[in-house]
Structure formats: C-alpha cells, structure tokens
Short mmCIF file of C-alpha atoms and ligand atoms in Angstrom, two decimals:
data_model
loop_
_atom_site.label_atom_id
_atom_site.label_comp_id
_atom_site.label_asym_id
_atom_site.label_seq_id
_atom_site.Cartn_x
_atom_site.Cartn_y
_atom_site.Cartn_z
CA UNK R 1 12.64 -6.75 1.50
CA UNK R 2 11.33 -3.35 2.36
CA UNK R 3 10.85 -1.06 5.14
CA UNK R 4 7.07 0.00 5.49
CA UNK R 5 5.49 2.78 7.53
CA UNK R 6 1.97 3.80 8.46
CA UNK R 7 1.40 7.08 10.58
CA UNK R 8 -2.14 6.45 11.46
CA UNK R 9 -3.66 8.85 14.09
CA UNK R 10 -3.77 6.88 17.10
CA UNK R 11 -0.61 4.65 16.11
CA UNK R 12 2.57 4.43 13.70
CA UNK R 13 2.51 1.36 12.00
CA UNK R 14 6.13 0.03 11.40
CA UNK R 15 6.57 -3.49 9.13
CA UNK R 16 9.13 -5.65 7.05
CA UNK R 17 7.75 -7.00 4.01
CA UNK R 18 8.96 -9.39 1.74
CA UNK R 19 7.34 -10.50 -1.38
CA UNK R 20 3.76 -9.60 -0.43
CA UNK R 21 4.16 -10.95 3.62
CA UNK R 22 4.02 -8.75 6.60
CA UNK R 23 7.40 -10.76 8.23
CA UNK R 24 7.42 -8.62 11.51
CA UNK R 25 5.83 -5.44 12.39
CA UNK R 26 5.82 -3.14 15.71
CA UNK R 27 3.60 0.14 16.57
CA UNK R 28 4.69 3.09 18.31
CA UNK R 29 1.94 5.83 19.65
CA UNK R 30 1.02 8.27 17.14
CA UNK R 31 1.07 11.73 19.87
CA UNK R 32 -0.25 13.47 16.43
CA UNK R 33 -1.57 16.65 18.24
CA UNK R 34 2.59 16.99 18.54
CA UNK R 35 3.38 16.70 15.05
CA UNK R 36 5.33 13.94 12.91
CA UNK R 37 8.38 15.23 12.60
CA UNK R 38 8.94 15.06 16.53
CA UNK R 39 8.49 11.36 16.43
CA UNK R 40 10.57 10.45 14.02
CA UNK R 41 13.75 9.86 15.97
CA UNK R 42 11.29 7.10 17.44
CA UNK R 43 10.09 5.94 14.27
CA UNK R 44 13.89 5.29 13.15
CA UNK R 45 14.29 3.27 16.51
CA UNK R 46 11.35 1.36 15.94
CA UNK R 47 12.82 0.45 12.65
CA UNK R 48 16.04 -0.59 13.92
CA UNK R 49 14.48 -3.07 16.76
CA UNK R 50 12.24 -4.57 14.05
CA UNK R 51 15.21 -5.42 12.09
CA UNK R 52 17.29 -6.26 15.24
CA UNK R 53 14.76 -8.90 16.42
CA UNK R 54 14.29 -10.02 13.37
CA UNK R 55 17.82 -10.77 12.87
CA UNK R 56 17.85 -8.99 9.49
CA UNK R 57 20.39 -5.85 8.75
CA UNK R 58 19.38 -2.37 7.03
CA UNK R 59 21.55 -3.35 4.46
CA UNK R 60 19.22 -6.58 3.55
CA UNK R 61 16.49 -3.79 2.76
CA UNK R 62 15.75 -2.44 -0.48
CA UNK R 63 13.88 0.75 0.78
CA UNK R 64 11.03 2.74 2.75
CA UNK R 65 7.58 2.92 1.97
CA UNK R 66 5.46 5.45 3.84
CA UNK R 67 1.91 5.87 4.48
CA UNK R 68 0.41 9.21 5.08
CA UNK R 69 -3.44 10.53 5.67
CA UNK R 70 -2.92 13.38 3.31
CA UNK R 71 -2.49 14.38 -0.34
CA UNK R 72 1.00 12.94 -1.84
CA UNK R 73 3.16 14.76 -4.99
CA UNK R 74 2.82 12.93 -7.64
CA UNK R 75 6.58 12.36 -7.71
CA UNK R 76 6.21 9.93 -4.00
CA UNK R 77 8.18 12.68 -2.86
CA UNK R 78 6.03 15.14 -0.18
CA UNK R 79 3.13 15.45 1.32
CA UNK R 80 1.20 18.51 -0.33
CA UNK R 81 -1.94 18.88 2.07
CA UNK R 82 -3.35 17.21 4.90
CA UNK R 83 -6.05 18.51 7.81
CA UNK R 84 -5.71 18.66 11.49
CA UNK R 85 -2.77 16.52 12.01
CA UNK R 86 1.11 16.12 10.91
CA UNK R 87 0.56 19.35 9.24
CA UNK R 88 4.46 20.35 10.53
CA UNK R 89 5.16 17.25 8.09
CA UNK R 90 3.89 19.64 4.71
CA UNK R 91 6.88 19.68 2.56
CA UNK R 92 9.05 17.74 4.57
CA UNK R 93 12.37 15.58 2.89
CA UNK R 94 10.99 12.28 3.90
CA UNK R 95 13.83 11.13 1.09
CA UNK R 96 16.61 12.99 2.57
CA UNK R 97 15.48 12.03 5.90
CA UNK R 98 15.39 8.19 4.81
CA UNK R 99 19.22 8.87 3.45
CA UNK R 100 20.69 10.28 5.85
CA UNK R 101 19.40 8.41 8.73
CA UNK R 102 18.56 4.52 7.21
CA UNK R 103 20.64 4.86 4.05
CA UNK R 104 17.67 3.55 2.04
CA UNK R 105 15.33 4.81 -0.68
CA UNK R 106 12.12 5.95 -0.26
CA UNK R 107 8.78 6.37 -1.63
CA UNK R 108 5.47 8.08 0.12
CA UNK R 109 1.85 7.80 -0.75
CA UNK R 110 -1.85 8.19 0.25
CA UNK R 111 -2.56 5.62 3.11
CA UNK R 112 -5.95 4.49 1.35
CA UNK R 113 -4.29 4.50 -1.99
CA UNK R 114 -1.74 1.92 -0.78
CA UNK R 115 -4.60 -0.21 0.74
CA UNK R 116 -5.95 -0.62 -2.86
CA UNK R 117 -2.75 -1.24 -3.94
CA UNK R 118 -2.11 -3.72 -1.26
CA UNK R 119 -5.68 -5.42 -1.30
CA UNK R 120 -5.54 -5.86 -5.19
CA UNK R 121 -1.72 -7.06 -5.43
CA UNK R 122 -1.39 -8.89 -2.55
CA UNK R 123 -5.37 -9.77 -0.85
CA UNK R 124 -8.90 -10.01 -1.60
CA UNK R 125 -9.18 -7.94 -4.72
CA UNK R 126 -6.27 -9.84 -6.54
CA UNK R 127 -5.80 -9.45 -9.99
CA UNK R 128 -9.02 -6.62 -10.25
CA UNK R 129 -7.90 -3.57 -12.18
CA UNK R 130 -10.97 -1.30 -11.66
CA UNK R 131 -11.66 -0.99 -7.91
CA UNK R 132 -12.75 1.43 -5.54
CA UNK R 133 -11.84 0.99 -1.69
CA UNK R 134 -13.44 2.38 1.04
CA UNK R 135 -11.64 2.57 4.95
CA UNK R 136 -14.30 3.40 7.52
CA UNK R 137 -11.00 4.12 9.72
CA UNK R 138 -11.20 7.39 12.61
CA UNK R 139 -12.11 9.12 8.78
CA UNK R 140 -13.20 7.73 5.77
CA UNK R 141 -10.40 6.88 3.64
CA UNK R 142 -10.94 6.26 -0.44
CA UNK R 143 -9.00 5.52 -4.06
CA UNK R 144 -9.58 4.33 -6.93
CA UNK R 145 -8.19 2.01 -9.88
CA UNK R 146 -9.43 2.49 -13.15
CA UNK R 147 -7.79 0.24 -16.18
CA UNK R 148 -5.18 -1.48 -13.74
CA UNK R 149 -3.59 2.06 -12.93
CA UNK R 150 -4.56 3.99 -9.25
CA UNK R 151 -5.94 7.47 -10.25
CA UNK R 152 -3.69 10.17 -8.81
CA UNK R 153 -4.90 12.65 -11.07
CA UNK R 154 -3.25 16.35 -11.70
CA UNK R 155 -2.42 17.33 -7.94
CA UNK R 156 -1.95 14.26 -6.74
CA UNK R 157 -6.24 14.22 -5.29
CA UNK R 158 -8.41 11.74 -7.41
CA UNK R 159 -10.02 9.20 -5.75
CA UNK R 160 -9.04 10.13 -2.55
CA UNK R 161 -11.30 12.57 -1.08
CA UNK R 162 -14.18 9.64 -1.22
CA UNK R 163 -15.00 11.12 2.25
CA UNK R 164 -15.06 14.19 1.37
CA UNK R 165 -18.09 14.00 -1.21
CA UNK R 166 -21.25 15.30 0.73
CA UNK R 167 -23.87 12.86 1.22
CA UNK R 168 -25.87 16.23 2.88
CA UNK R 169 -25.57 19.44 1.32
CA UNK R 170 -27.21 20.88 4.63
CA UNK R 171 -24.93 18.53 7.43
CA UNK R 172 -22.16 19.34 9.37
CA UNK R 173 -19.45 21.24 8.24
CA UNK R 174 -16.28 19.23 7.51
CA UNK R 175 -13.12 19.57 8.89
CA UNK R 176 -11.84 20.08 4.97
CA UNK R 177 -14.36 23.14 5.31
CA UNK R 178 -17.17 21.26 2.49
CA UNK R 179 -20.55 21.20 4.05
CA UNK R 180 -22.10 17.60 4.55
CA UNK R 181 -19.23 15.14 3.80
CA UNK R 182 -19.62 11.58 4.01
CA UNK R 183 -16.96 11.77 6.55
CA UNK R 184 -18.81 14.80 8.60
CA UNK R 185 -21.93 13.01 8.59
CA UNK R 186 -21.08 9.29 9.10
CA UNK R 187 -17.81 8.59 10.23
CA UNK R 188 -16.05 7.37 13.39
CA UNK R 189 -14.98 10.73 14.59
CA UNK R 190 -17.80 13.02 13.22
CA UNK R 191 -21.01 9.95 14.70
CA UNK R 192 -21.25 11.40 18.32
CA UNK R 193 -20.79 15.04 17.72
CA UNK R 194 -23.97 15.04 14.85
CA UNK R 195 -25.53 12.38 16.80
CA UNK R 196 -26.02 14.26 20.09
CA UNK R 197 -27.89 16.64 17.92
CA UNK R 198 -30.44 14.94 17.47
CA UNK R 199 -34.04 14.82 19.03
CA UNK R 200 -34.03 11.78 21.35
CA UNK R 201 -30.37 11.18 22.21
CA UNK R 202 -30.94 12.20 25.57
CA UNK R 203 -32.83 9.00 25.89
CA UNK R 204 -30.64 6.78 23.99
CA UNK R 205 -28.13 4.77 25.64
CA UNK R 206 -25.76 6.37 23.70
CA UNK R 207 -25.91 9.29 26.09
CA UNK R 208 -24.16 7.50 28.91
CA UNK R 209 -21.29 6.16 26.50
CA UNK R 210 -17.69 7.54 26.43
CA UNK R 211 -15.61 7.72 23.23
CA UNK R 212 -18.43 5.64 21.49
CA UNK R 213 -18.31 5.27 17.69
CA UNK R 214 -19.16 2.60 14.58
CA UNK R 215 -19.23 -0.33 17.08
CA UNK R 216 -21.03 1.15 20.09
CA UNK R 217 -23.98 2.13 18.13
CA UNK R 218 -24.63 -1.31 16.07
CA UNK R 219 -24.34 -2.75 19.84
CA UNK R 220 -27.47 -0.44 21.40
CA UNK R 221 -29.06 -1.13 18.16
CA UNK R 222 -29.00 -4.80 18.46
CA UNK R 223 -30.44 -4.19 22.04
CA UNK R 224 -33.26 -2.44 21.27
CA UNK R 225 -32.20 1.16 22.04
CA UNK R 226 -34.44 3.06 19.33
CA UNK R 227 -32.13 5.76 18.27
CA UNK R 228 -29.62 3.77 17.94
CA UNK R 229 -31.92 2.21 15.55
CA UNK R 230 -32.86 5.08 14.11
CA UNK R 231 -28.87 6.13 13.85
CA UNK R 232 -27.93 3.19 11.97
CA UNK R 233 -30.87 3.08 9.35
CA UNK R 234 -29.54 6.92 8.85
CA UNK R 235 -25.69 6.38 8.53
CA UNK R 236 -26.47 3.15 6.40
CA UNK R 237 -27.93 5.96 3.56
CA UNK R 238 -25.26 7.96 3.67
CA UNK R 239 -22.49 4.86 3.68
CA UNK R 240 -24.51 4.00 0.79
CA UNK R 241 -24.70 7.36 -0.72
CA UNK R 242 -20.73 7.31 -0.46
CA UNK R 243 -20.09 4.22 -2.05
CA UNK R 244 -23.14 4.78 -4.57
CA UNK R 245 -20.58 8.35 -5.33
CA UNK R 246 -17.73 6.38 -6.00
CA UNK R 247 -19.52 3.90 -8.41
CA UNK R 248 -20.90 6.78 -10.46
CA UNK R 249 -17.49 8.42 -10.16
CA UNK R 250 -14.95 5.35 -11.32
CA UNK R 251 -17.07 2.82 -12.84
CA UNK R 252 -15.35 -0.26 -10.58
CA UNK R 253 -15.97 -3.61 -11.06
CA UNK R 254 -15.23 -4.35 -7.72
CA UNK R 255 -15.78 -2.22 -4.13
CA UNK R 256 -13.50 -2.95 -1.16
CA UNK R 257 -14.58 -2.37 2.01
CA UNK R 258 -12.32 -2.29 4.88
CA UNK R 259 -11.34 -0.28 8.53
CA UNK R 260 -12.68 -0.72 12.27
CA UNK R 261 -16.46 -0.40 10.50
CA UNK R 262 -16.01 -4.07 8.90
CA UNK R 263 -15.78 -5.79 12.88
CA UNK R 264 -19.61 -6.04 11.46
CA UNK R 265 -19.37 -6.81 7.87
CA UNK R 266 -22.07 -9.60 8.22
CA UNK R 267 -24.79 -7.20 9.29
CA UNK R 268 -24.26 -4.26 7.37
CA UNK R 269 -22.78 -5.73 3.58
CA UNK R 270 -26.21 -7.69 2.62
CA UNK R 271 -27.92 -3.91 3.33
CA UNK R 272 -25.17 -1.88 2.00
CA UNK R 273 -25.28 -4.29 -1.14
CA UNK R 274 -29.21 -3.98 -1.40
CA UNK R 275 -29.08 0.03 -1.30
CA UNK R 276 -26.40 0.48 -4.07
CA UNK R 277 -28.60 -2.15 -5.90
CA UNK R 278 -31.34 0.30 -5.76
CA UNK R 279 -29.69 3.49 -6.14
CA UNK R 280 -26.75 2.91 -8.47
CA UNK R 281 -26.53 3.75 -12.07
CA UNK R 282 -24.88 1.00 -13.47
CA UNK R 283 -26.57 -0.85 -15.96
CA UNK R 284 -23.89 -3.08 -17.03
CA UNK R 285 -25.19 -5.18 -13.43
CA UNK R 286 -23.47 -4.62 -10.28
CA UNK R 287 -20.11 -4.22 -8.62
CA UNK R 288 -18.76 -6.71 -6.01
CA UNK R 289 -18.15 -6.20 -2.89
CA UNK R 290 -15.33 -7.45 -0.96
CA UNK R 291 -14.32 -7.00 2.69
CA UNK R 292 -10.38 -6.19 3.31
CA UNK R 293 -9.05 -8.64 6.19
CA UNK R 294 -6.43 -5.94 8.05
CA UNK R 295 -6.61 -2.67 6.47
CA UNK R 296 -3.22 -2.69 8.42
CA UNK R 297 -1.98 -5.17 6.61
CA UNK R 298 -3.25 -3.48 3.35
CA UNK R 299 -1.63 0.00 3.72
CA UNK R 300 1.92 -2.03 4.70
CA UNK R 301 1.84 -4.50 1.87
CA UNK R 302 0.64 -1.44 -0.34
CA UNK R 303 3.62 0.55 0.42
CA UNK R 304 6.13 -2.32 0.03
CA UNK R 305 4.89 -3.00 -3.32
CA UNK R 306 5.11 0.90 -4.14
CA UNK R 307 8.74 0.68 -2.75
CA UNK R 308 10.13 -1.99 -4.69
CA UNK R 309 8.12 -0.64 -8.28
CA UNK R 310 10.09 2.35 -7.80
CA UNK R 311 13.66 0.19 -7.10
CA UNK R 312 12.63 -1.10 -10.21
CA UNK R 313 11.72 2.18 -12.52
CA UNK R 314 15.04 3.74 -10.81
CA UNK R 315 16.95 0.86 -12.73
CA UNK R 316 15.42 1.34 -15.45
CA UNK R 317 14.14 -2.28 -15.61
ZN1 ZN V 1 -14.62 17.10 4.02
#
C-alpha cells in the first residue's frame, strides 16, 4: 500500500493505493500563488485523516509517491525546474521531508509521466509499451513510452514539454518564454487571453463569459455562436498539430488522451483522429487513440506504481 500525492494547481490530490486501486483519496486547496512548501504541514494532515478514516496505520504503508508539474531528477529525488508555481519547492528534500515527518520512502516524478505510467499499468492503455499521453489539464501535460520504458532523457525533460512544442512560430509567447506553444495557443489557461484578440470576439458570446475555457467554447459553438465556431475549428489544428508532434517525435503505437478537455471526447476524437490521419507521417498505418477515464486517477495510480518499483530496486529484488 502506498501513499500518493498530486499537487495540481487548483487542488492537492492525496490517495491510498493498493495494487493498482485508488482505496480512499481526499483533496486539499492548492493556494499555489503561496508556494508548496507552506502547505505541506496540511498535506501531512491530509495524509494522516486518509489513513485514520480508513482505519489503516502509516506503518501498513510502503511509501510516498509524488506528483509534480515540473521537471523531476532523474534520481525521483527533486524537482529541477518548473514555471509560475511551487517554484519555492526547486531543490527541496521531499525524501527527508517524507522521513522525518511520515517515516516512509519516497519517490517524485512528472505528473503527466505518472499518468502514462498509470494509464498503461493500471487503465486503458494496458499492456502498450510505446505510448504518448496527452492532459489537456489548466496546461497541456505530455510523456512518452518508447520500447516499454518512459523517456526521461539526459535532464530529466523528454517527452514532457509536449506543450511546449509551438504549433505557431508567430503566437503568443509562452510562459516557458518559446513563442507559439501548443500550450500558449490552445490550452485552458492561454484560450481567453489569445481569444479576445481576435477580430469578432466582441460579438461572440464568449465576451460576456467569466473564467471560460475548453468547455465554454464547445458549448457557444454547439449554439451557433460563430466565433466560437471559428475558435474551435482553429484550436482543433493546433490540438492536432500537437499530437501530430508527438507522433513524429516517439513513434507510439498508441495516443492517450486525457484532462478536463475529454468531458467532450465524442465530438472532438472522430476529428482529432481524421486530422492526424491526414497530416501524420506514419506509414506503418495509424496510432490509436484512447481516452483516459480520471486523469486523477492516472497520476495517483502512476505514482503508486513508481513507489513500490523503487521498494523493489532498493531491495535489490
Ligand atoms: Zn512553452
């Protein structure tokens, strides 16, 4: 049994997980703009009502898995980079924390790269061992599997800066500081701010929306609002373009999709599926695509699985 943890932006995911089953989880507010290391104190309260509730002891756990939106060492040790947010958290002793305060081992890594971890041990991509997965989250999360093994490459970066391959060499700038990212151009966060940019928004009924994103849009789309219309046909390229970037780049056999973006899975996989038909290079046919059921779920199961190979490699087994 194993301790997993997910510090999303909005929320921090806490979960026991046994033998590829979420058993119990909890979720405490993220209050990133503050930092990480301020909310631990929580986090290691949140762990010990879990447990309590769930009538199980620290001592029944085999160790921590944690989930970060950044760039991990290669060791499971630190987090090396990461933009905007937990950026007091660069550095930090997660393991000593873990020690000290739980008693417990503990292993971190890339919150996408657990998801394809999670997805292809535990859900819809079982058994696959070249994948790519995609989380249209607040970002756009990525990693890939080539040959049964998750690329990490030299720092620790492969495969997951997906969203950070520009889809328009002439779009917005990125928060990463790249010009025209997939995730400055077409995700969750970045949608309104290029959006109200362009000719005609005034008109849309976009304009009178608050904190609008993915959903919002396929909504005034559906009812007829023209840019909205317009919006949609022009983020469907550049999802396209993304996933079409990770095909070239890792030569998957299968593409998991997954995050807030999938709520409409049945309206946008048949065109996402036509577009990398037509613009993919892959003449060996085409890659699947699969849709993640909880990318929640994925990231938890992801890091327990991480956790207890590590128990494992420690004892040499
Ligand atoms: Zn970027």
């Amino acid at each position: 049994m194993n301790v997993t943890i997910d510090f999303g932006g909005t929320n921090i995911k806490i979960g026991l997980v046994r033998e590829g089953s979420v058993l119990v989880k909890t979720s405490i507010p993220a209050l990133s703009d503050n930092g990480l290391l301020t909310r631990l104190p929580d986090v290691e309260q949140g762990i010990r009502r879990l447990l309590s509730g769930a009538g199980v002891s620290l001592a029944d756990c085999r160790g921590i898995g944690i989930a970060l939106p950044g760039i991990i060492d290669g060791e499971g040790k630190t987090l090396l980079s990461i933009k905007d947010k937990y950026t007091d958290a660069l550095g930090f002793d997660f393991a000593g924390w873990s020690a000290s305060q739980l008693g417990l081992p503990l292993v971190v890594e890339n919150d996408a790269r657990a998801a394809l971890l999670g997805e292809i041990a535990y859900g819809n991509a079982r058994g696959e061992k070249d994948a790519v997965l995609v989380i249209f989250g607040t970002g756009i999360g990525t990693a890939a599997m080539i040959g049964g093994e998750v690329v990490r490459g030299r720092h620790g970066q492969a495969g997951i800066l997906g969203g950070h391959l520009a889809t328009d060499i002439y779009g917005e700038r990125c928060n990463c500081g790249n010009p025209g990212c997939l995730e400055a151009q077409a995700s969750h966060w970045a949608i309104p701010l290029r959006a109200a940019k362009l000719p005609g928004f005034a008109d849309s009924m976009l304009a009178g929306e608050k904190d609008w994103g993915y959903e919002t849009i396929l909504r005034a789309s559906e009812e007829g609002d023209a840019f909205a219309a317009r919006l949609e046909a022009d983020l469907l390229l550049h999802w396209g373009a993304g996933i079409v970037n990770l095909i070239h780049a890792y030569d998957p056999e299968v593409v998991i999709l997954s995050g807030g973006l999938m709520k409409s899975a049945d309206r946008l996989l048949p065109r996402l599926a036509e577009r990398v038909r037509e613009t993919a290079w892959t003449p060996w046919g085409t890659p699947r695509f699969t849709v993640a059921e909880d990318p929640e779920t994925s990231v938890l199961l992801g890091m327990s699985y991480l956790a207890s190979r590590q128990q494992h490699a420690s004892k040499g087994e």
